Amino acid sequence: MAAFGEKDPSEYLSAAAADPNLAGVTTVDELHAKLKKLSLALSEKDGPDSPFKKIEFAGTNPNPTFEPNAYKANKGVDGSMISTYYRYAVKDEAVAAKAVGIKAPTAPSGGGGGGVGVAPPKLLKAAVPAPAPAPKAAARFGSTKLSVKDLIAAVKARDPAVTTADFSGQATFQMNPDAKMTELVAALGNDNDSPVTTLVFKNYGLMDSTAAILGAFLAKNTTITHIDMSENKAVKDAGAVALAAGLSTNTGLLEINLMGLGGSVAVKSEAICTAFITCFQTNLTLKKPIWRLDHPLAHTLARLVTRNTSIARHVAQGKEFESLLPDALRGTGVIVAGAKSTGP
């Protein structure tokens, strides 16, 4: 059984090697343990009104430094939500404040990761005003608990507070998933101007036909960066293949969670593996598909995911990525995340 879609651990360790507070760390497990300890020390010193207190750091991402995305303040340059990092990784209080949509204090609190041994000064309440709540919902990173009807209406209205559309476990959606998915993609539209970047359909009751509707939408969409489709037992080969076909022309999605696809712990279908291998011949941006494969083609897929991760890194660093492209795309001047390859 093989898992793929994870970042090369050596990259985390290389970053840790440059940090004196992480000296001596040689494995990812040690890195997790050290980051947890350092984060706990910082969290204990964060004032009750600190923007850090508004982020539930999950610590699933062992990257020791959070670098904010230029366009999405609550995401890193790798596309991961700030909440997946450790508290220690967020070095600047202003970065945390911007991520949760509040005004940063004029004086820094010293809450960065490098100052573990120094207690940050307390923040004044007036320096960190609470964000205005979204109607009928308590917002956190744009996530809402609206009804299905109200959430789709908010998506259609381009409500800037709704960046995450979470339909997981909603009975209204599960009763007629195809109709509701059709309503949702219509609300998102084809103009790629929606503030929604994350879709959550965990344990949603998706069927093959529902996955096909979503796949057709994603074929032209560039704004959705994260999707959670985990625990959808009714999505079998046909739905997964249709989804892969749509993703073959997608240029925006960075992460998709497909754990529990078809009700199995691991995907053993050759049809699904082959469909995603075909997808990756033209998809150069999807770098974190989350699932488990129990098939010989898992290694091929892992290499393709690693290739996309490398392309993203080269683009972020301003390096050429022509040499990383599939043979069929070399010399075509393909564009990835706004950067053009060295082809004509």
Short mmCIF file of C-alpha atoms in Angstrom, two decimals:
data_model
loop_
_atom_site.label_atom_id
_atom_site.label_comp_id
_atom_site.label_asym_id
_atom_site.label_seq_id
_atom_site.Cartn_x
_atom_site.Cartn_y
_atom_site.Cartn_z
CA MET A 1 0.00 0.00 0.00
CA ALA A 2 1.42 3.38 -0.96
CA ALA A 3 0.43 6.90 -0.05
CA PHE A 4 1.26 9.78 -2.27
CA GLY A 5 0.79 13.51 -2.50
CA GLU A 6 2.99 14.36 0.46
CA LYS A 7 5.85 16.80 0.27
CA ASP A 8 9.39 15.42 0.27
CA PRO A 9 10.39 15.24 3.98
CA SER A 10 13.93 16.32 3.10
CA GLU A 11 12.57 19.78 2.24
CA TYR A 12 11.23 20.24 5.76
CA LEU A 13 14.50 19.04 7.25
CA SER A 14 16.53 21.37 5.04
CA ALA A 15 14.44 24.30 6.24
CA ALA A 16 14.80 23.17 9.84
CA ALA A 17 18.58 23.00 9.52
CA ALA A 18 18.70 26.77 9.05
CA ASP A 19 16.80 27.40 12.29
CA PRO A 20 18.87 27.40 15.53
CA ASN A 21 15.78 26.42 17.54
CA LEU A 22 15.53 23.22 15.50
CA ALA A 23 19.19 22.23 15.72
CA GLY A 24 19.80 18.50 15.88
CA VAL A 25 16.53 17.48 14.21
CA THR A 26 17.23 14.63 11.76
CA THR A 27 13.83 13.03 11.10
CA VAL A 28 10.34 14.30 10.34
CA ASP A 29 9.04 12.69 13.55
CA GLU A 30 11.65 14.61 15.55
CA LEU A 31 10.67 17.77 13.66
CA HIS A 32 7.01 17.30 14.59
CA ALA A 33 7.92 16.77 18.24
CA LYS A 34 10.18 19.83 18.35
CA LEU A 35 7.66 22.06 16.58
CA LYS A 36 4.93 20.91 18.97
CA LYS A 37 7.07 21.79 21.97
CA LEU A 38 8.09 25.19 20.63
CA SER A 39 4.51 25.95 19.61
CA LEU A 40 3.20 25.13 23.06
CA ALA A 41 5.68 27.55 24.60
CA LEU A 42 4.57 30.33 22.26
CA SER A 43 0.87 29.60 22.68
CA GLU A 44 1.17 29.92 26.45
CA LYS A 45 2.60 33.42 25.99
CA ASP A 46 0.11 34.64 23.39
CA GLY A 47 -2.32 37.11 24.91
CA PRO A 48 -6.05 36.29 24.96
CA ASP A 49 -6.70 38.85 22.22
CA SER A 50 -3.80 37.80 20.06
CA PRO A 51 -4.69 36.90 16.46
CA PHE A 52 -2.77 33.67 17.05
CA LYS A 53 -5.56 32.63 19.43
CA LYS A 54 -8.05 32.82 16.56
CA ILE A 55 -6.22 30.11 14.61
CA GLU A 56 -6.61 26.44 15.51
CA PHE A 57 -3.17 25.18 14.58
CA ALA A 58 -3.50 21.48 13.66
CA GLY A 59 0.22 20.79 13.28
CA THR A 60 -0.21 18.38 10.37
CA ASN A 61 2.22 20.34 8.19
CA PRO A 62 5.79 20.17 9.59
CA ASN A 63 7.05 23.06 7.48
CA PRO A 64 8.86 25.20 10.10
CA THR A 65 8.11 28.48 8.33
CA PHE A 66 4.78 29.76 7.02
CA GLU A 67 5.16 31.97 3.95
CA PRO A 68 1.80 33.62 3.11
CA ASN A 69 0.37 33.36 -0.37
CA ALA A 70 0.37 36.74 -2.09
CA TYR A 71 -3.31 36.40 -2.95
CA LYS A 72 -4.74 34.32 -0.08
CA ALA A 73 -3.49 35.47 3.32
CA ASN A 74 -4.78 32.35 5.09
CA LYS A 75 -2.78 30.03 2.84
CA GLY A 76 0.92 29.41 2.40
CA VAL A 77 2.80 29.56 -0.88
CA ASP A 78 2.40 25.78 -1.01
CA GLY A 79 -1.39 26.12 -0.98
CA SER A 80 -1.80 24.73 2.56
CA MET A 81 -4.11 26.51 5.00
CA ILE A 82 -2.35 28.36 7.80
CA SER A 83 -4.26 26.17 10.26
CA THR A 84 -2.40 23.06 9.06
CA TYR A 85 0.92 24.50 10.31
CA TYR A 86 2.31 24.65 13.83
CA ARG A 87 2.02 27.91 15.78
CA TYR A 88 5.81 28.17 15.67
CA ALA A 89 5.81 28.36 11.87
CA VAL A 90 3.97 31.69 11.84
CA LYS A 91 6.71 34.15 12.72
CA ASP A 92 4.86 37.44 12.38
CA GLU A 93 1.75 38.50 14.29
CA ALA A 94 0.74 40.75 11.40
CA VAL A 95 0.66 37.68 9.16
CA ALA A 96 -1.65 35.88 11.61
CA ALA A 97 -3.89 38.94 11.88
CA LYS A 98 -4.20 39.24 8.13
CA ALA A 99 -4.95 35.51 7.82
CA VAL A 100 -7.97 35.79 10.11
CA GLY A 101 -9.13 39.06 8.59
CA ILE A 102 -8.44 41.48 11.41
CA LYS A 103 -6.34 44.60 11.69
CA ALA A 104 -2.84 43.95 12.97
CA PRO A 105 -1.68 45.93 16.03
CA THR A 106 0.60 48.87 15.35
CA ALA A 107 3.24 47.52 17.71
CA PRO A 108 4.53 43.97 17.14
CA SER A 109 3.92 41.49 19.94
CA GLY A 110 7.10 39.50 19.44
CA GLY A 111 4.99 36.40 18.88
CA GLY A 112 7.18 35.02 16.09
CA GLY A 113 8.69 31.58 16.12
CA GLY A 114 12.23 32.81 16.61
CA GLY A 115 11.50 34.40 19.97
CA VAL A 116 10.53 31.33 21.97
CA GLY A 117 12.44 32.43 25.05
CA VAL A 118 10.93 35.94 25.17
CA ALA A 119 7.38 36.58 26.36
CA PRO A 120 5.51 38.86 23.93
CA PRO A 121 3.89 41.98 25.38
CA LYS A 122 0.16 41.86 25.90
CA LEU A 123 -2.06 43.26 23.19
CA LEU A 124 -4.62 45.94 23.86
CA LYS A 125 -8.13 44.91 22.95
CA ALA A 126 -8.63 48.01 20.87
CA ALA A 127 -5.61 47.11 18.73
CA VAL A 128 -7.23 43.94 17.43
CA PRO A 129 -10.89 44.61 16.59
CA ALA A 130 -13.04 41.55 16.08
CA PRO A 131 -14.10 40.90 12.47
CA ALA A 132 -17.73 41.51 11.59
CA PRO A 133 -19.59 38.18 11.66
CA ALA A 134 -21.09 36.83 8.46
CA PRO A 135 -24.90 36.74 8.43
CA LYS A 136 -26.29 33.66 10.21
CA ALA A 137 -22.81 32.24 10.58
CA ALA A 138 -19.68 32.45 12.66
CA ALA A 139 -16.83 32.86 10.18
CA ARG A 140 -13.45 31.29 10.55
CA PHE A 141 -11.25 31.41 7.46
CA GLY A 142 -14.44 31.98 5.49
CA SER A 143 -15.98 28.69 6.64
CA THR A 144 -19.68 28.87 7.41
CA LYS A 145 -22.48 26.84 8.94
CA LEU A 146 -25.25 28.22 6.79
CA SER A 147 -28.07 26.06 5.51
CA VAL A 148 -27.52 24.57 2.07
CA LYS A 149 -29.94 27.07 0.52
CA ASP A 150 -28.37 30.09 2.24
CA LEU A 151 -24.83 28.94 1.53
CA ILE A 152 -25.47 28.49 -2.18
CA ALA A 153 -27.17 31.92 -2.19
CA ALA A 154 -24.10 33.45 -0.50
CA VAL A 155 -21.83 31.80 -3.07
CA LYS A 156 -23.95 33.17 -5.90
CA ALA A 157 -23.91 36.65 -4.33
CA ARG A 158 -20.10 36.56 -4.16
CA ASP A 159 -20.13 37.11 -0.39
CA PRO A 160 -16.46 37.87 0.42
CA ALA A 161 -16.85 36.21 3.83
CA VAL A 162 -17.54 32.84 2.19
CA THR A 163 -14.26 31.40 0.98
CA THR A 164 -15.06 27.86 2.16
CA ALA A 165 -18.31 26.17 1.14
CA ASP A 166 -18.77 23.24 3.51
CA PHE A 167 -21.63 20.86 2.70
CA SER A 168 -20.30 17.85 4.61
CA GLY A 169 -22.96 15.68 6.19
CA GLN A 170 -25.81 18.05 5.20
CA ALA A 171 -28.98 15.99 4.77
CA THR A 172 -30.54 18.44 2.31
CA PHE A 173 -27.63 17.98 -0.03
CA GLN A 174 -27.48 14.22 0.47
CA MET A 175 -31.15 13.75 -0.45
CA ASN A 176 -30.52 14.96 -3.99
CA PRO A 177 -26.78 15.43 -4.52
CA ASP A 178 -26.91 15.81 -8.31
CA ALA A 179 -29.46 18.62 -8.18
CA LYS A 180 -27.63 20.45 -5.38
CA MET A 181 -24.24 20.05 -7.07
CA THR A 182 -25.75 21.50 -10.24
CA GLU A 183 -27.08 24.46 -8.23
CA LEU A 184 -23.69 24.96 -6.61
CA VAL A 185 -21.62 24.96 -9.82
CA ALA A 186 -24.15 27.34 -11.37
CA ALA A 187 -23.72 29.65 -8.38
CA LEU A 188 -19.94 29.48 -8.66
CA GLY A 189 -20.24 30.30 -12.36
CA ASN A 190 -17.73 30.14 -15.16
CA ASP A 191 -16.19 33.59 -14.79
CA ASN A 192 -13.66 32.50 -12.16
CA ASP A 193 -14.51 35.53 -10.02
CA SER A 194 -15.81 33.74 -6.93
CA PRO A 195 -14.07 34.25 -3.56
CA VAL A 196 -14.71 30.57 -2.77
CA THR A 197 -11.48 28.59 -2.86
CA THR A 198 -12.39 25.51 -0.82
CA LEU A 199 -15.21 23.00 -1.27
CA VAL A 200 -16.00 20.40 1.39
CA PHE A 201 -18.16 17.37 0.55
CA LYS A 202 -16.94 14.99 3.25
CA ASN A 203 -19.40 12.15 3.85
CA TYR A 204 -21.74 14.00 1.55
CA GLY A 205 -23.42 11.14 -0.33
CA LEU A 206 -21.79 11.89 -3.68
CA MET A 207 -22.54 9.47 -6.50
CA ASP A 208 -20.72 8.77 -9.74
CA SER A 209 -23.01 11.22 -11.53
CA THR A 210 -22.35 13.92 -8.90
CA ALA A 211 -18.59 13.50 -9.28
CA ALA A 212 -19.00 13.84 -13.04
CA ILE A 213 -20.87 17.15 -12.61
CA LEU A 214 -18.07 18.44 -10.38
CA GLY A 215 -15.42 17.19 -12.81
CA ALA A 216 -17.03 19.01 -15.73
CA PHE A 217 -17.05 22.23 -13.69
CA LEU A 218 -13.41 21.87 -12.62
CA ALA A 219 -12.32 21.43 -16.23
CA LYS A 220 -12.56 25.20 -16.71
CA ASN A 221 -12.33 26.51 -13.14
CA THR A 222 -9.20 28.27 -11.86
CA THR A 223 -10.28 29.57 -8.44
CA ILE A 224 -10.99 26.40 -6.44
CA THR A 225 -7.72 25.31 -4.81
CA HIS A 226 -8.84 22.72 -2.23
CA ILE A 227 -11.56 20.05 -2.27
CA ASP A 228 -12.47 17.44 0.35
CA MET A 229 -14.44 14.53 -1.14
CA SER A 230 -13.43 11.99 1.49
CA GLU A 231 -15.73 9.27 2.81
CA ASN A 232 -17.97 9.20 -0.26
CA LYS A 233 -18.58 5.48 -0.57
CA ALA A 234 -20.85 5.65 -3.61
CA VAL A 235 -18.21 7.18 -5.88
CA LYS A 236 -16.86 4.20 -7.81
CA ASP A 237 -14.72 3.87 -10.93
CA ALA A 238 -17.04 5.83 -13.24
CA GLY A 239 -17.18 8.87 -10.96
CA ALA A 240 -13.45 8.92 -10.27
CA VAL A 241 -12.62 8.55 -13.97
CA ALA A 242 -14.97 11.44 -14.86
CA LEU A 243 -13.38 13.57 -12.14
CA ALA A 244 -9.89 12.81 -13.46
CA ALA A 245 -11.00 13.75 -16.97
CA GLY A 246 -12.15 17.15 -15.74
CA LEU A 247 -8.96 17.73 -13.80
CA SER A 248 -6.85 17.06 -16.88
CA THR A 249 -7.50 20.64 -18.04
CA ASN A 250 -7.73 22.24 -14.58
CA THR A 251 -5.08 24.80 -13.66
CA GLY A 252 -6.13 25.87 -10.17
CA LEU A 253 -6.69 22.89 -7.88
CA LEU A 254 -3.77 22.17 -5.54
CA GLU A 255 -5.22 19.58 -3.17
CA ILE A 256 -8.06 17.05 -3.27
CA ASN A 257 -8.93 14.56 -0.54
CA LEU A 258 -10.24 11.28 -1.96
CA MET A 259 -9.70 9.07 1.08
CA GLY A 260 -12.38 6.40 1.42
CA LEU A 261 -13.25 6.58 -2.27
CA GLY A 262 -15.73 3.81 -3.09
CA GLY A 263 -15.87 2.77 0.55
CA SER A 264 -12.39 1.21 0.52
CA VAL A 265 -9.39 2.12 2.63
CA ALA A 266 -7.17 1.83 -0.45
CA VAL A 267 -7.96 2.22 -4.14
CA LYS A 268 -7.17 -0.93 -6.10
CA SER A 269 -8.83 0.03 -9.38
CA GLU A 270 -6.60 0.07 -12.45
CA ALA A 271 -9.20 2.20 -14.23
CA ILE A 272 -8.89 4.95 -11.61
CA CYS A 273 -5.09 4.82 -11.55
CA THR A 274 -4.89 4.92 -15.35
CA ALA A 275 -7.35 7.83 -15.53
CA PHE A 276 -5.25 9.92 -13.14
CA ILE A 277 -2.03 9.05 -14.94
CA THR A 278 -3.65 10.39 -18.10
CA CYS A 279 -4.83 13.44 -16.15
CA PHE A 280 -1.28 14.24 -15.05
CA GLN A 281 -0.05 14.32 -18.64
CA THR A 282 -1.60 17.79 -18.88
CA ASN A 283 -2.35 18.78 -15.28
CA LEU A 284 0.74 20.53 -13.91
CA THR A 285 -0.72 22.13 -10.77
CA LEU A 286 -2.38 19.41 -8.65
CA LYS A 287 0.29 18.54 -6.11
CA LYS A 288 -1.54 16.96 -3.21
CA PRO A 289 -4.09 14.27 -4.01
CA ILE A 290 -4.85 12.60 -0.69
CA TRP A 291 -5.72 8.91 -0.94
CA ARG A 292 -4.11 5.51 -0.65
CA LEU A 293 -3.41 3.28 -3.61
CA ASP A 294 -2.93 -0.44 -3.49
CA HIS A 295 -1.84 -0.95 -7.09
CA PRO A 296 1.48 -1.22 -8.98
CA LEU A 297 0.69 2.09 -10.74
CA ALA A 298 0.87 3.91 -7.39
CA HIS A 299 4.60 4.51 -7.92
CA THR A 300 3.98 6.12 -11.30
CA LEU A 301 1.38 8.42 -9.80
CA ALA A 302 3.70 9.32 -6.92
CA ARG A 303 6.38 10.40 -9.41
CA LEU A 304 3.87 12.55 -11.30
CA VAL A 305 2.75 14.27 -8.08
CA THR A 306 6.38 14.90 -7.15
CA ARG A 307 6.92 16.42 -10.60
CA ASN A 308 4.07 18.89 -10.05
CA THR A 309 5.44 19.78 -6.62
CA SER A 310 8.83 20.47 -8.20
CA ILE A 311 7.26 22.62 -10.91
CA ALA A 312 5.45 24.68 -8.25
CA ARG A 313 8.72 25.16 -6.37
CA HIS A 314 10.56 26.26 -9.50
CA VAL A 315 7.80 28.73 -10.38
CA ALA A 316 7.82 30.18 -6.84
CA GLN A 317 11.60 30.59 -7.01
CA GLY A 318 11.58 32.09 -10.50
CA LYS A 319 13.47 29.15 -11.96
CA GLU A 320 12.93 27.50 -15.34
CA PHE A 321 10.66 24.46 -15.32
CA GLU A 322 10.83 23.44 -18.98
CA SER A 323 13.01 20.46 -18.08
CA LEU A 324 10.32 19.16 -15.69
CA LEU A 325 7.50 19.17 -18.23
CA PRO A 326 6.09 16.05 -19.90
CA ASP A 327 7.69 15.49 -23.31
CA ALA A 328 4.49 16.42 -25.12
CA LEU A 329 4.40 19.88 -23.48
CA ARG A 330 8.04 20.85 -23.91
CA GLY A 331 8.57 23.70 -26.31
CA THR A 332 4.91 24.76 -26.18
CA GLY A 333 5.34 27.75 -23.90
CA VAL A 334 2.94 26.34 -21.34
CA ILE A 335 1.91 28.66 -18.50
CA VAL A 336 1.83 27.49 -14.87
CA ALA A 337 0.65 29.83 -12.09
CA GLY A 338 1.28 32.81 -14.34
CA ALA A 339 4.81 31.74 -15.30
CA LYS A 340 5.63 30.73 -18.85
CA SER A 341 7.99 27.87 -19.68
CA THR A 342 11.01 28.61 -21.86
CA GLY A 343 9.32 27.18 -24.95
CA PRO A 344 8.17 29.42 -27.83
#
